[in-house]
Amino acid sequence: QVQLVESGGGLVQAGGSLRLSCAASGRTFSSYAMGWFRQAPGKEREFVAAISWSGGSTYYADSVKGRFTISRHNAKNTVYLQMNSLKPEDTAVYYCNAGSTIVVVTAQRGGYWGQGTQVTVSS
């Protein structure tokens, strides 16, 4: 069982940066692949980024590639999403997800979700 709590969201101007954090409970955090997803008003939830349990593999949506970086610190039970060069279209609620493998996470089949953190990018 894993519980996830996101933080770090807020209001930022276009071109700015934010760093999201997702803190996980449980001693088995390091065995899970982790991912970030987002959902904008009136839209379906979409994949943003994922990272393997070791941090050795990462995947990104084309829309954020080169601007966002996912990382993890297993000793701190935390996964991060560094977001640079933010655009108004990045505005959404961002969710953290945990799953058994990176393939499971990217397919939105990871079994654990956080409550989300709001990111708003003004133009």
PDB file of C-alpha atoms in Angstrom:
ATOM      1  CA  GLN A   1       0.000   0.000   0.000  1.00  0.00           C
ATOM      2  CA  VAL A   2       1.309   3.415  -1.001  1.00  0.00           C
ATOM      3  CA  GLN A   3      -0.139   6.821  -0.173  1.00  0.00           C
ATOM      4  CA  LEU A   4       0.906   9.778  -2.303  1.00  0.00           C
ATOM      5  CA  VAL A   5       0.774  13.482  -1.464  1.00  0.00           C
ATOM      6  CA  GLU A   6       1.630  16.114  -4.063  1.00  0.00           C
ATOM      7  CA  SER A   7       2.833  19.634  -3.337  1.00  0.00           C
ATOM      8  CA  GLY A   8       4.496  22.552  -5.063  1.00  0.00           C
ATOM      9  CA  GLY A   9       1.738  23.741  -7.338  1.00  0.00           C
ATOM     10  CA  GLY A  10       0.793  27.385  -7.686  1.00  0.00           C
ATOM     11  CA  LEU A  11       0.400  30.359  -9.983  1.00  0.00           C
ATOM     12  CA  VAL A  12       3.284  31.299 -12.259  1.00  0.00           C
ATOM     13  CA  GLN A  13       3.745  33.494 -15.293  1.00  0.00           C
ATOM     14  CA  ALA A  14       4.444  32.018 -18.698  1.00  0.00           C
ATOM     15  CA  GLY A  15       8.124  31.233 -19.039  1.00  0.00           C
ATOM     16  CA  GLY A  16       8.501  30.593 -15.342  1.00  0.00           C
ATOM     17  CA  SER A  17       9.319  27.440 -13.413  1.00  0.00           C
ATOM     18  CA  LEU A  18       7.794  25.262 -10.721  1.00  0.00           C
ATOM     19  CA  ARG A  19       8.958  22.120  -8.969  1.00  0.00           C
ATOM     20  CA  LEU A  20       6.342  19.602  -7.942  1.00  0.00           C
ATOM     21  CA  SER A  21       6.993  17.020  -5.264  1.00  0.00           C
ATOM     22  CA  CYS A  22       5.195  13.789  -4.499  1.00  0.00           C
ATOM     23  CA  ALA A  23       5.869  12.287  -1.099  1.00  0.00           C
ATOM     24  CA  ALA A  24       5.074   8.607  -0.675  1.00  0.00           C
ATOM     25  CA  SER A  25       4.385   6.648   2.458  1.00  0.00           C
ATOM     26  CA  GLY A  26       5.437   3.054   2.873  1.00  0.00           C
ATOM     27  CA  ARG A  27       8.736   1.248   2.873  1.00  0.00           C
ATOM     28  CA  THR A  28       8.341  -0.118  -0.636  1.00  0.00           C
ATOM     29  CA  PHE A  29       8.513   3.197  -2.512  1.00  0.00           C
ATOM     30  CA  SER A  30      11.767   2.254  -4.202  1.00  0.00           C
ATOM     31  CA  SER A  31      10.132  -0.762  -5.827  1.00  0.00           C
ATOM     32  CA  TYR A  32       7.531   1.318  -7.692  1.00  0.00           C
ATOM     33  CA  ALA A  33       7.738   3.106 -10.982  1.00  0.00           C
ATOM     34  CA  MET A  34       6.341   6.618 -10.645  1.00  0.00           C
ATOM     35  CA  GLY A  35       4.608   8.999 -12.970  1.00  0.00           C
ATOM     36  CA  TRP A  36       3.039  12.403 -13.313  1.00  0.00           C
ATOM     37  CA  PHE A  37      -0.242  13.051 -15.072  1.00  0.00           C
ATOM     38  CA  ARG A  38      -2.338  16.162 -15.525  1.00  0.00           C
ATOM     39  CA  GLN A  39      -5.938  17.044 -16.158  1.00  0.00           C
ATOM     40  CA  ALA A  40      -7.095  20.388 -17.477  1.00  0.00           C
ATOM     41  CA  PRO A  41     -10.718  21.550 -17.116  1.00  0.00           C
ATOM     42  CA  GLY A  42     -12.973  19.780 -19.591  1.00  0.00           C
ATOM     43  CA  LYS A  43     -10.187  17.479 -20.757  1.00  0.00           C
ATOM     44  CA  GLU A  44      -9.169  13.916 -20.058  1.00  0.00           C
ATOM     45  CA  ARG A  45      -6.273  13.124 -17.796  1.00  0.00           C
ATOM     46  CA  GLU A  46      -3.047  12.829 -19.787  1.00  0.00           C
ATOM     47  CA  PHE A  47       0.392  11.366 -19.241  1.00  0.00           C
ATOM     48  CA  VAL A  48       3.217  13.818 -18.524  1.00  0.00           C
ATOM     49  CA  ALA A  49       6.281  11.867 -17.393  1.00  0.00           C
ATOM     50  CA  ALA A  50       7.344   8.583 -15.799  1.00  0.00           C
ATOM     51  CA  ILE A  51      10.427   7.182 -14.134  1.00  0.00           C
ATOM     52  CA  SER A  52      11.492   3.624 -13.368  1.00  0.00           C
ATOM     53  CA  TRP A  53      12.050   2.376  -9.827  1.00  0.00           C
ATOM     54  CA  SER A  54      15.804   2.923 -10.104  1.00  0.00           C
ATOM     55  CA  GLY A  55      15.554   6.252 -11.897  1.00  0.00           C
ATOM     56  CA  GLY A  56      17.477   4.783 -14.797  1.00  0.00           C
ATOM     57  CA  SER A  57      14.662   5.150 -17.318  1.00  0.00           C
ATOM     58  CA  THR A  58      12.443   8.130 -17.949  1.00  0.00           C
ATOM     59  CA  TYR A  59       9.696   8.880 -20.458  1.00  0.00           C
ATOM     60  CA  TYR A  60       8.010  12.130 -21.376  1.00  0.00           C
ATOM     61  CA  ALA A  61       5.013  13.284 -23.307  1.00  0.00           C
ATOM     62  CA  ASP A  62       6.038  15.096 -26.473  1.00  0.00           C
ATOM     63  CA  SER A  63       4.338  18.246 -25.212  1.00  0.00           C
ATOM     64  CA  VAL A  64       6.728  18.564 -22.254  1.00  0.00           C
ATOM     65  CA  LYS A  65       9.904  17.004 -23.613  1.00  0.00           C
ATOM     66  CA  GLY A  66      12.862  19.338 -23.154  1.00  0.00           C
ATOM     67  CA  ARG A  67      10.986  21.493 -20.618  1.00  0.00           C
ATOM     68  CA  PHE A  68      10.067  19.093 -17.793  1.00  0.00           C
ATOM     69  CA  THR A  69      12.342  16.728 -15.875  1.00  0.00           C
ATOM     70  CA  ILE A  70      11.201  13.877 -13.655  1.00  0.00           C
ATOM     71  CA  SER A  71      13.494  12.594 -10.923  1.00  0.00           C
ATOM     72  CA  ARG A  72      13.284  10.623  -7.703  1.00  0.00           C
ATOM     73  CA  HIS A  73      15.056  10.320  -4.379  1.00  0.00           C
ATOM     74  CA  ASN A  74      14.316   6.866  -3.015  1.00  0.00           C
ATOM     75  CA  ALA A  75      15.856   7.550   0.380  1.00  0.00           C
ATOM     76  CA  LYS A  76      13.383  10.426   0.790  1.00  0.00           C
ATOM     77  CA  ASN A  77      10.446   8.508  -0.720  1.00  0.00           C
ATOM     78  CA  THR A  78       9.893  11.426  -3.083  1.00  0.00           C
ATOM     79  CA  VAL A  79       9.486  11.950  -6.801  1.00  0.00           C
ATOM     80  CA  TYR A  80       9.852  15.368  -8.392  1.00  0.00           C
ATOM     81  CA  LEU A  81       8.733  17.131 -11.537  1.00  0.00           C
ATOM     82  CA  GLN A  82      10.828  20.145 -12.472  1.00  0.00           C
ATOM     83  CA  MET A  83       8.830  22.285 -14.897  1.00  0.00           C
ATOM     84  CA  ASN A  84      10.615  25.009 -16.858  1.00  0.00           C
ATOM     85  CA  SER A  85       9.503  27.330 -19.642  1.00  0.00           C
ATOM     86  CA  LEU A  86       5.907  26.925 -18.548  1.00  0.00           C
ATOM     87  CA  LYS A  87       3.123  27.734 -20.969  1.00  0.00           C
ATOM     88  CA  PRO A  88      -0.531  28.601 -20.347  1.00  0.00           C
ATOM     89  CA  GLU A  89      -1.475  25.230 -21.848  1.00  0.00           C
ATOM     90  CA  ASP A  90       0.374  23.532 -18.975  1.00  0.00           C
ATOM     91  CA  THR A  91      -2.370  24.739 -16.646  1.00  0.00           C
ATOM     92  CA  ALA A  92      -3.954  21.701 -15.007  1.00  0.00           C
ATOM     93  CA  VAL A  93      -4.238  19.658 -11.856  1.00  0.00           C
ATOM     94  CA  TYR A  94      -1.122  17.504 -11.661  1.00  0.00           C
ATOM     95  CA  TYR A  95      -1.351  14.021 -10.183  1.00  0.00           C
ATOM     96  CA  CYS A  96       1.297  11.621  -8.962  1.00  0.00           C
ATOM     97  CA  ASN A  97       0.937   7.920  -9.728  1.00  0.00           C
ATOM     98  CA  ALA A  98       2.691   4.735  -8.614  1.00  0.00           C
ATOM     99  CA  GLY A  99       2.703   1.406 -10.408  1.00  0.00           C
ATOM    100  CA  SER A 100       4.592  -1.840 -10.626  1.00  0.00           C
ATOM    101  CA  THR A 101       6.499  -0.967 -13.813  1.00  0.00           C
ATOM    102  CA  ILE A 102       7.058   2.059 -16.009  1.00  0.00           C
ATOM    103  CA  VAL A 103       4.914   0.430 -18.718  1.00  0.00           C
ATOM    104  CA  VAL A 104       2.039   0.093 -16.262  1.00  0.00           C
ATOM    105  CA  VAL A 105       2.389   3.719 -15.195  1.00  0.00           C
ATOM    106  CA  THR A 106       2.533   5.149 -18.725  1.00  0.00           C
ATOM    107  CA  ALA A 107      -0.623   3.169 -19.520  1.00  0.00           C
ATOM    108  CA  GLN A 108      -2.390   4.812 -16.563  1.00  0.00           C
ATOM    109  CA  ARG A 109      -2.767   1.427 -14.909  1.00  0.00           C
ATOM    110  CA  GLY A 110      -0.751   2.275 -11.809  1.00  0.00           C
ATOM    111  CA  GLY A 111      -2.884   1.536  -8.771  1.00  0.00           C
ATOM    112  CA  TYR A 112      -2.019   4.484  -6.542  1.00  0.00           C
ATOM    113  CA  TRP A 113      -2.884   8.138  -7.052  1.00  0.00           C
ATOM    114  CA  GLY A 114      -2.388  11.326  -5.104  1.00  0.00           C
ATOM    115  CA  GLN A 115      -5.014  14.000  -4.601  1.00  0.00           C
ATOM    116  CA  GLY A 116      -3.460  16.406  -7.091  1.00  0.00           C
ATOM    117  CA  THR A 117      -1.921  19.873  -7.002  1.00  0.00           C
ATOM    118  CA  GLN A 118      -3.079  22.818  -9.101  1.00  0.00           C
ATOM    119  CA  VAL A 119      -0.691  24.474 -11.530  1.00  0.00           C
ATOM    120  CA  THR A 120      -1.850  27.692 -13.190  1.00  0.00           C
ATOM    121  CA  VAL A 121       0.250  29.449 -15.815  1.00  0.00           C
ATOM    122  CA  SER A 122      -0.789  32.984 -16.716  1.00  0.00           C
ATOM    123  CA  SER A 123      -0.029  34.545 -20.081  1.00  0.00           C
TER     124      SER A 123
END
